Amino acid sequence: MVEVVGWGSLPASCVTEAREGMVVYTESDQVTEARSTILELLLANHPDDCLTCDKAGRCSLQDFSYRYGIRKGPFLGERKAYPLDQENPFILRDMSKCILCGKCVRVCSEVVGRNVVDFSFRGFATKVATPLNCGLEEAGCVFCGSCVEVCPVGALSEKQMSGRGRSWQVNSVTTTCPYCGVGCQVNLQVKGNRVVGAKSAGTGINGKHLCIKGRFAYGFIHHPERLTRPLIKRNGQFEEVSWEEALHETGSRLREIKELHGSDALAVLASARITNEENYLLGKLARAALGTNNIDHCARL
Amino acid sequence: MTNSIDEIAGASLILAIGTNTTEAHPVISLRIRKALQRGAKLIVVDPRKTELAELATSHLQLKPGTDIALFNSMARYILGERIWNKEFVAERCEGLEGLRESLGEFTPEYAQTITGIPAALIKETARAYAQAERATILYTMGLTQHACGTDNVLAVANLALLCGQIGRESTGLNPLRGQNNVQGACDMGGLPNVLPGYQQVQDEGNRKIFSGAWGAALSDKPGLTLGEMMDSALQGTLKAMYITGENPILSDADSNHVQKALEKLDFLVVQDMFLTDTAKLADVVLPAASFAEKEGTFTNTERRVQRVRKAIEPIAGAKPDWQIICALAAELGYPMKYAGPKEIFEEITRLTPSYRGISYQRLEKEGIQWPCPSEEHPGTKYLHNQTFVRGKARLTPVNYMQPKELPDEKYPLMLNTGRRLQHYHTGTMTLRTEITQIYGSEKLDINPGMPKT
């Protein structure tokens, strides 16, 4: 909210059109006093959970309370205590922390078009809820996570990242999603040598949005079935071997077949999953090293 | 895509053909919703009542495999009603008379008998498309994965050309590509007939440039396509394959055929993150790093080249594919030495005119859409603005043919494949994530009206 000279009330800046000659103060005494009171009211009905809350360090309520020096104080009274909803594997819903800003309701309705949640009940009992308080999945949620992305407090968070690191311990690396061809920009959340989660990068074609795969499907990176040693099949069984041995075996067999049957007895399948640089090298390997144009990939299908 | 993803929101009419966008390209579907909010018409052509079909102004629920009959009849109606874009066709296309002659029998009434779509709806759709201010066509595998897939696309291209609905903002032909770097794999010459940048291998000039840069003589004989590779392996003429990041046992049609072909090879190398069904058949398996463990670039469906950045060190024992390929080249007596992907990319830009102006430094800020011929060039938002690559666009007559396999007494049902929102391709990655907790295995959808047999 801001102060406009000559206006009786403090309008919300995001819904007020600028007009010719308008004089606007964004941090006047009147503005900061109003903001402080609102923060006191919000804090009165908020759990003191910053010590364990995963949102700490990237929470707007925390940031603004710090900025205006607000502590819990004058408006103590009844507090909401809703059970933690952790029934789906992706989105943790702690409605006791909700400040009823309505961003999740609007993004779900106006951008994603699914209307999974809305305000229910009235007055102090007002709550963002699914129809009949059912689980998100049952309510038709597609787990795009846009609501988590816009939630300013700890009401909605990524379950996968819960307890996996405070926000300031986690590095953010901007990269391109490895799934479909849209090329969404994601910020991988990295702690130590582990990818603990992902957020939208807020840039590129996707902005704040991703889909269930781009936001939540990174468990494969550290999956125990990842191959960690080259394998050579001997007598029908795979044996773990060194890189030197595997590469030497591959090179000598390919050379042997080339000498015996010619270059066109060899073929390479490139990949729609690996990088441009790697596909380029595969083309170079097929054409210059193996001597064949036998290279294709699944775009053919 | 001839246009950019962002431009979809600006279209006044969207003709979505065989694309289950809300599941296969969820973030693109947000742009379709935005267009609808702005008042655009959405016409969905799909045998299934998808979520997109439910959002549509009209749904043309055609019988599977009858696309050409539909689009030919739309073209015939547009010509008959004289509502085609005469100026555009005269200036920028050739072959109008040939097309007109080829459309003889395709009245909307005739198309109705083939497609099952009422003739009145075909006419209404044709008129709406021809007269739209900015019409954009979106399509995916529903149009292309047919025995007549290429002809299907040509029939759609004819329609776009006839109506001049291409080469402008929010106006064009837009295949939504299914994989993170399927565009890039094609751009980089991962195809049997072209070098990077779609430069034909049969062209002597192209070969001369590349053999100079690569220091090796190059074959002028176009190679085998993926399907031909499998056939040749079965026939015994193809002896060895090197497969990277691909699982054809699951992704190609006719799994048994592919399995037999791969088993027949003298030598098979598979490079992947996991022991896929394809890798299980290999003689040697090389463990590759994931996208999070390496540097590089992917090119998305709107031709945008974007950075891939290393977030973590490779999982113990695995190596980035580029390092494996270089090490293998050395074993083959053809050393390829690079300090890293950046150096490889610089070599790519020297040899690929459409990528020439792109550099890692420029990509640091944001992705760039090719063609980008010089360092000063901002990249290209939409294609074919002034001219087509071959000069004038060709209107190509296409004939309707029935699908190769139709239901019969023994096999009375038609099975259609598609993508689920929750999973991806052969499931090598998504089946190893928390997604399995809500969607653990594939399901078969059957029309409830189908008699139980």
PDB file of C-alpha atoms in Angstrom, chain B residues 172-358:
ATOM      1  CA  GLY B 172       2.211 -20.025 -38.481  1.00  0.00           C
ATOM      2  CA  LEU B 173       2.782 -23.754 -38.312  1.00  0.00           C
ATOM      3  CA  ASN B 174       3.966 -24.982 -34.979  1.00  0.00           C
ATOM      4  CA  PRO B 175       4.951 -28.556 -34.234  1.00  0.00           C
ATOM      5  CA  LEU B 176       5.419 -28.856 -30.460  1.00  0.00           C
ATOM      6  CA  ARG B 177       8.443 -31.045 -30.068  1.00  0.00           C
ATOM      7  CA  GLY B 178       8.412 -33.735 -27.445  1.00  0.00           C
ATOM      8  CA  GLN B 179      11.893 -33.895 -26.026  1.00  0.00           C
ATOM      9  CA  ASN B 180      14.268 -31.492 -24.354  1.00  0.00           C
ATOM     10  CA  ASN B 181      16.745 -31.578 -27.210  1.00  0.00           C
ATOM     11  CA  VAL B 182      15.093 -33.276 -30.157  1.00  0.00           C
ATOM     12  CA  GLN B 183      15.373 -29.976 -32.028  1.00  0.00           C
ATOM     13  CA  GLY B 184      19.071 -29.713 -31.192  1.00  0.00           C
ATOM     14  CA  ALA B 185      19.824 -33.332 -32.101  1.00  0.00           C
ATOM     15  CA  CYS B 186      18.396 -32.604 -35.578  1.00  0.00           C
ATOM     16  CA  ASP B 187      20.157 -29.220 -35.809  1.00  0.00           C
ATOM     17  CA  MET B 188      23.474 -30.900 -34.982  1.00  0.00           C
ATOM     18  CA  GLY B 189      23.176 -33.389 -37.837  1.00  0.00           C
ATOM     19  CA  GLY B 190      22.040 -36.410 -35.872  1.00  0.00           C
ATOM     20  CA  LEU B 191      20.347 -37.452 -39.107  1.00  0.00           C
ATOM     21  CA  PRO B 192      21.604 -39.693 -41.934  1.00  0.00           C
ATOM     22  CA  ASN B 193      21.345 -37.174 -44.771  1.00  0.00           C
ATOM     23  CA  VAL B 194      22.502 -33.891 -43.272  1.00  0.00           C
ATOM     24  CA  LEU B 195      25.483 -32.358 -41.522  1.00  0.00           C
ATOM     25  CA  PRO B 196      25.001 -29.735 -38.759  1.00  0.00           C
ATOM     26  CA  GLY B 197      22.614 -26.951 -39.805  1.00  0.00           C
ATOM     27  CA  TYR B 198      20.756 -29.253 -42.253  1.00  0.00           C
ATOM     28  CA  GLN B 199      23.597 -29.090 -44.801  1.00  0.00           C
ATOM     29  CA  GLN B 200      23.135 -32.012 -47.219  1.00  0.00           C
ATOM     30  CA  VAL B 201      25.863 -34.682 -47.145  1.00  0.00           C
ATOM     31  CA  GLN B 202      25.412 -35.187 -50.879  1.00  0.00           C
ATOM     32  CA  ASP B 203      26.488 -31.616 -51.596  1.00  0.00           C
ATOM     33  CA  GLU B 204      30.176 -31.614 -52.433  1.00  0.00           C
ATOM     34  CA  GLY B 205      30.675 -28.062 -51.167  1.00  0.00           C
ATOM     35  CA  ASN B 206      29.309 -28.986 -47.752  1.00  0.00           C
ATOM     36  CA  ARG B 207      31.463 -32.093 -47.534  1.00  0.00           C
ATOM     37  CA  LYS B 208      34.521 -30.094 -48.482  1.00  0.00           C
ATOM     38  CA  ILE B 209      33.971 -27.611 -45.636  1.00  0.00           C
ATOM     39  CA  PHE B 210      33.410 -30.350 -43.054  1.00  0.00           C
ATOM     40  CA  SER B 211      36.175 -32.653 -44.228  1.00  0.00           C
ATOM     41  CA  GLY B 212      38.518 -29.668 -44.035  1.00  0.00           C
ATOM     42  CA  ALA B 213      37.401 -28.860 -40.496  1.00  0.00           C
ATOM     43  CA  TRP B 214      37.366 -32.469 -39.352  1.00  0.00           C
ATOM     44  CA  GLY B 215      40.506 -33.611 -41.184  1.00  0.00           C
ATOM     45  CA  ALA B 216      38.874 -36.697 -42.694  1.00  0.00           C
ATOM     46  CA  ALA B 217      37.285 -37.758 -45.967  1.00  0.00           C
ATOM     47  CA  LEU B 218      33.471 -37.906 -45.721  1.00  0.00           C
ATOM     48  CA  SER B 219      31.080 -40.336 -47.362  1.00  0.00           C
ATOM     49  CA  ASP B 220      28.663 -38.862 -49.904  1.00  0.00           C
ATOM     50  CA  LYS B 221      26.182 -41.684 -49.434  1.00  0.00           C
ATOM     51  CA  PRO B 222      23.240 -40.789 -47.153  1.00  0.00           C
ATOM     52  CA  GLY B 223      23.100 -43.185 -44.229  1.00  0.00           C
ATOM     53  CA  LEU B 224      20.400 -45.452 -42.893  1.00  0.00           C
ATOM     54  CA  THR B 225      17.381 -44.148 -41.022  1.00  0.00           C
ATOM     55  CA  LEU B 226      16.540 -45.646 -37.630  1.00  0.00           C
ATOM     56  CA  GLY B 227      13.989 -48.009 -39.178  1.00  0.00           C
ATOM     57  CA  GLU B 228      16.406 -49.021 -41.926  1.00  0.00           C
ATOM     58  CA  MET B 229      19.098 -49.671 -39.318  1.00  0.00           C
ATOM     59  CA  MET B 230      16.876 -52.204 -37.568  1.00  0.00           C
ATOM     60  CA  ASP B 231      15.974 -53.854 -40.895  1.00  0.00           C
ATOM     61  CA  SER B 232      19.637 -53.984 -41.948  1.00  0.00           C
ATOM     62  CA  ALA B 233      20.633 -55.473 -38.610  1.00  0.00           C
ATOM     63  CA  LEU B 234      18.059 -58.227 -39.096  1.00  0.00           C
ATOM     64  CA  GLN B 235      19.323 -58.825 -42.616  1.00  0.00           C
ATOM     65  CA  GLY B 236      22.847 -59.028 -41.274  1.00  0.00           C
ATOM     66  CA  THR B 237      24.330 -56.139 -43.243  1.00  0.00           C
ATOM     67  CA  LEU B 238      24.581 -53.859 -40.210  1.00  0.00           C
ATOM     68  CA  LYS B 239      26.975 -55.408 -37.703  1.00  0.00           C
ATOM     69  CA  ALA B 240      27.454 -52.935 -34.859  1.00  0.00           C
ATOM     70  CA  MET B 241      25.599 -50.076 -33.193  1.00  0.00           C
ATOM     71  CA  TYR B 242      26.546 -47.384 -30.723  1.00  0.00           C
ATOM     72  CA  ILE B 243      23.378 -46.181 -28.969  1.00  0.00           C
ATOM     73  CA  THR B 244      23.487 -43.120 -26.696  1.00  0.00           C
ATOM     74  CA  GLY B 245      20.695 -41.924 -24.409  1.00  0.00           C
ATOM     75  CA  GLU B 246      17.978 -43.796 -26.219  1.00  0.00           C
ATOM     76  CA  ASN B 247      15.854 -46.829 -25.413  1.00  0.00           C
ATOM     77  CA  PRO B 248      14.496 -48.080 -28.772  1.00  0.00           C
ATOM     78  CA  ILE B 249      13.239 -51.362 -27.304  1.00  0.00           C
ATOM     79  CA  LEU B 250      10.523 -49.305 -25.622  1.00  0.00           C
ATOM     80  CA  SER B 251      10.324 -46.185 -27.796  1.00  0.00           C
ATOM     81  CA  ASP B 252      10.175 -47.681 -31.297  1.00  0.00           C
ATOM     82  CA  ALA B 253       7.098 -49.302 -32.741  1.00  0.00           C
ATOM     83  CA  ASP B 254       7.203 -53.128 -32.693  1.00  0.00           C
ATOM     84  CA  SER B 255       9.384 -53.955 -29.733  1.00  0.00           C
ATOM     85  CA  ASN B 256       9.897 -57.560 -30.859  1.00  0.00           C
ATOM     86  CA  HIS B 257      11.298 -56.448 -34.189  1.00  0.00           C
ATOM     87  CA  VAL B 258      13.778 -54.085 -32.504  1.00  0.00           C
ATOM     88  CA  GLN B 259      14.814 -56.712 -29.963  1.00  0.00           C
ATOM     89  CA  LYS B 260      15.489 -59.293 -32.686  1.00  0.00           C
ATOM     90  CA  ALA B 261      17.452 -56.726 -34.686  1.00  0.00           C
ATOM     91  CA  LEU B 262      19.640 -55.680 -31.762  1.00  0.00           C
ATOM     92  CA  GLU B 263      20.226 -59.292 -30.748  1.00  0.00           C
ATOM     93  CA  LYS B 264      21.400 -60.075 -34.269  1.00  0.00           C
ATOM     94  CA  LEU B 265      24.198 -57.475 -34.125  1.00  0.00           C
ATOM     95  CA  ASP B 266      27.786 -58.637 -33.664  1.00  0.00           C
ATOM     96  CA  PHE B 267      28.442 -55.764 -31.284  1.00  0.00           C
ATOM     97  CA  LEU B 268      26.199 -53.342 -29.391  1.00  0.00           C
ATOM     98  CA  VAL B 269      27.351 -50.474 -27.163  1.00  0.00           C
ATOM     99  CA  VAL B 270      24.793 -48.595 -25.068  1.00  0.00           C
ATOM    100  CA  GLN B 271      25.562 -45.394 -23.203  1.00  0.00           C
ATOM    101  CA  ASP B 272      22.952 -44.465 -20.595  1.00  0.00           C
ATOM    102  CA  MET B 273      22.330 -43.525 -16.975  1.00  0.00           C
ATOM    103  CA  PHE B 274      20.468 -46.751 -16.204  1.00  0.00           C
ATOM    104  CA  LEU B 275      20.424 -50.357 -17.347  1.00  0.00           C
ATOM    105  CA  THR B 276      17.467 -49.853 -19.693  1.00  0.00           C
ATOM    106  CA  ASP B 277      15.795 -52.667 -21.613  1.00  0.00           C
ATOM    107  CA  THR B 278      18.010 -51.710 -24.554  1.00  0.00           C
ATOM    108  CA  ALA B 279      21.171 -51.609 -22.414  1.00  0.00           C
ATOM    109  CA  LYS B 280      20.444 -55.136 -21.183  1.00  0.00           C
ATOM    110  CA  LEU B 281      21.085 -56.370 -24.738  1.00  0.00           C
ATOM    111  CA  ALA B 282      24.445 -54.592 -25.035  1.00  0.00           C
ATOM    112  CA  ASP B 283      27.918 -56.092 -25.133  1.00  0.00           C
ATOM    113  CA  VAL B 284      29.314 -52.985 -23.467  1.00  0.00           C
ATOM    114  CA  VAL B 285      27.427 -50.488 -21.292  1.00  0.00           C
ATOM    115  CA  LEU B 286      28.948 -47.067 -20.601  1.00  0.00           C
ATOM    116  CA  PRO B 287      27.553 -45.138 -17.579  1.00  0.00           C
ATOM    117  CA  ALA B 288      26.628 -41.581 -18.556  1.00  0.00           C
ATOM    118  CA  ALA B 289      26.166 -38.500 -16.370  1.00  0.00           C
ATOM    119  CA  SER B 290      22.760 -36.820 -16.054  1.00  0.00           C
ATOM    120  CA  PHE B 291      21.924 -33.311 -17.318  1.00  0.00           C
ATOM    121  CA  ALA B 292      22.602 -31.963 -13.816  1.00  0.00           C
ATOM    122  CA  GLU B 293      26.197 -33.171 -13.980  1.00  0.00           C
ATOM    123  CA  LYS B 294      27.414 -31.398 -17.112  1.00  0.00           C
ATOM    124  CA  GLU B 295      27.667 -28.172 -19.097  1.00  0.00           C
ATOM    125  CA  GLY B 296      26.183 -27.661 -22.526  1.00  0.00           C
ATOM    126  CA  THR B 297      23.159 -26.423 -24.436  1.00  0.00           C
ATOM    127  CA  PHE B 298      19.715 -27.721 -25.417  1.00  0.00           C
ATOM    128  CA  THR B 299      17.595 -26.244 -28.221  1.00  0.00           C
ATOM    129  CA  ASN B 300      13.880 -26.097 -27.482  1.00  0.00           C
ATOM    130  CA  THR B 301      10.830 -26.402 -29.710  1.00  0.00           C
ATOM    131  CA  GLU B 302      10.879 -22.694 -30.609  1.00  0.00           C
ATOM    132  CA  ARG B 303      14.497 -22.983 -31.862  1.00  0.00           C
ATOM    133  CA  ARG B 304      15.836 -21.354 -28.685  1.00  0.00           C
ATOM    134  CA  VAL B 305      19.324 -22.420 -27.711  1.00  0.00           C
ATOM    135  CA  GLN B 306      19.625 -22.430 -23.909  1.00  0.00           C
ATOM    136  CA  ARG B 307      22.337 -23.276 -21.422  1.00  0.00           C
ATOM    137  CA  VAL B 308      22.569 -26.470 -19.425  1.00  0.00           C
ATOM    138  CA  ARG B 309      24.653 -25.855 -16.315  1.00  0.00           C
ATOM    139  CA  LYS B 310      26.477 -28.269 -14.115  1.00  0.00           C
ATOM    140  CA  ALA B 311      24.872 -28.369 -10.656  1.00  0.00           C
ATOM    141  CA  ILE B 312      26.789 -31.294  -9.154  1.00  0.00           C
ATOM    142  CA  GLU B 313      29.828 -33.436  -9.908  1.00  0.00           C
ATOM    143  CA  PRO B 314      29.034 -36.613 -11.882  1.00  0.00           C
ATOM    144  CA  ILE B 315      27.764 -39.456  -9.723  1.00  0.00           C
ATOM    145  CA  ALA B 316      30.825 -41.554  -8.829  1.00  0.00           C
ATOM    146  CA  GLY B 317      31.927 -43.552 -11.861  1.00  0.00           C
ATOM    147  CA  ALA B 318      29.716 -41.880 -14.482  1.00  0.00           C
ATOM    148  CA  LYS B 319      31.103 -39.510 -17.102  1.00  0.00           C
ATOM    149  CA  PRO B 320      29.466 -36.749 -19.200  1.00  0.00           C
ATOM    150  CA  ASP B 321      28.625 -38.089 -22.678  1.00  0.00           C
ATOM    151  CA  TRP B 322      30.974 -35.620 -24.410  1.00  0.00           C
ATOM    152  CA  GLN B 323      33.931 -36.992 -22.458  1.00  0.00           C
ATOM    153  CA  ILE B 324      32.989 -40.588 -23.290  1.00  0.00           C
ATOM    154  CA  ILE B 325      32.607 -39.789 -27.007  1.00  0.00           C
ATOM    155  CA  CYS B 326      36.020 -38.070 -27.069  1.00  0.00           C
ATOM    156  CA  ALA B 327      37.668 -40.986 -25.255  1.00  0.00           C
ATOM    157  CA  LEU B 328      36.099 -43.446 -27.679  1.00  0.00           C
ATOM    158  CA  ALA B 329      37.241 -41.376 -30.664  1.00  0.00           C
ATOM    159  CA  ALA B 330      40.806 -41.591 -29.320  1.00  0.00           C
ATOM    160  CA  GLU B 331      40.481 -45.402 -29.166  1.00  0.00           C
ATOM    161  CA  LEU B 332      39.359 -45.327 -32.795  1.00  0.00           C
ATOM    162  CA  GLY B 333      42.535 -43.489 -33.759  1.00  0.00           C
ATOM    163  CA  TYR B 334      40.751 -40.167 -34.283  1.00  0.00           C
ATOM    164  CA  PRO B 335      41.579 -37.976 -31.276  1.00  0.00           C
ATOM    165  CA  MET B 336      39.040 -35.226 -30.484  1.00  0.00           C
ATOM    166  CA  LYS B 337      40.447 -32.978 -27.791  1.00  0.00           C
ATOM    167  CA  TYR B 338      38.339 -30.273 -26.183  1.00  0.00           C
ATOM    168  CA  ALA B 339      38.805 -28.347 -22.955  1.00  0.00           C
ATOM    169  CA  GLY B 340      35.018 -28.500 -22.464  1.00  0.00           C
ATOM    170  CA  PRO B 341      31.594 -28.021 -24.031  1.00  0.00           C
ATOM    171  CA  LYS B 342      32.251 -24.312 -24.621  1.00  0.00           C
ATOM    172  CA  GLU B 343      35.064 -25.154 -27.022  1.00  0.00           C
ATOM    173  CA  ILE B 344      32.869 -27.712 -28.792  1.00  0.00           C
ATOM    174  CA  PHE B 345      30.125 -25.105 -29.136  1.00  0.00           C
ATOM    175  CA  GLU B 346      32.571 -22.668 -30.699  1.00  0.00           C
ATOM    176  CA  GLU B 347      33.427 -25.294 -33.326  1.00  0.00           C
ATOM    177  CA  ILE B 348      29.688 -25.837 -33.957  1.00  0.00           C
ATOM    178  CA  THR B 349      29.085 -22.135 -34.553  1.00  0.00           C
ATOM    179  CA  ARG B 350      31.959 -21.948 -37.047  1.00  0.00           C
ATOM    180  CA  LEU B 351      30.378 -24.750 -39.121  1.00  0.00           C
ATOM    181  CA  THR B 352      26.660 -24.067 -38.665  1.00  0.00           C
ATOM    182  CA  PRO B 353      25.384 -20.841 -40.287  1.00  0.00           C
ATOM    183  CA  SER B 354      22.133 -20.744 -38.285  1.00  0.00           C
ATOM    184  CA  TYR B 355      24.084 -20.917 -34.988  1.00  0.00           C
ATOM    185  CA  ARG B 356      26.977 -18.672 -36.061  1.00  0.00           C
ATOM    186  CA  GLY B 357      26.148 -15.647 -33.910  1.00  0.00           C
ATOM    187  CA  ILE B 358      25.449 -17.591 -30.723  1.00  0.00           C
TER     188      ILE B 358
END
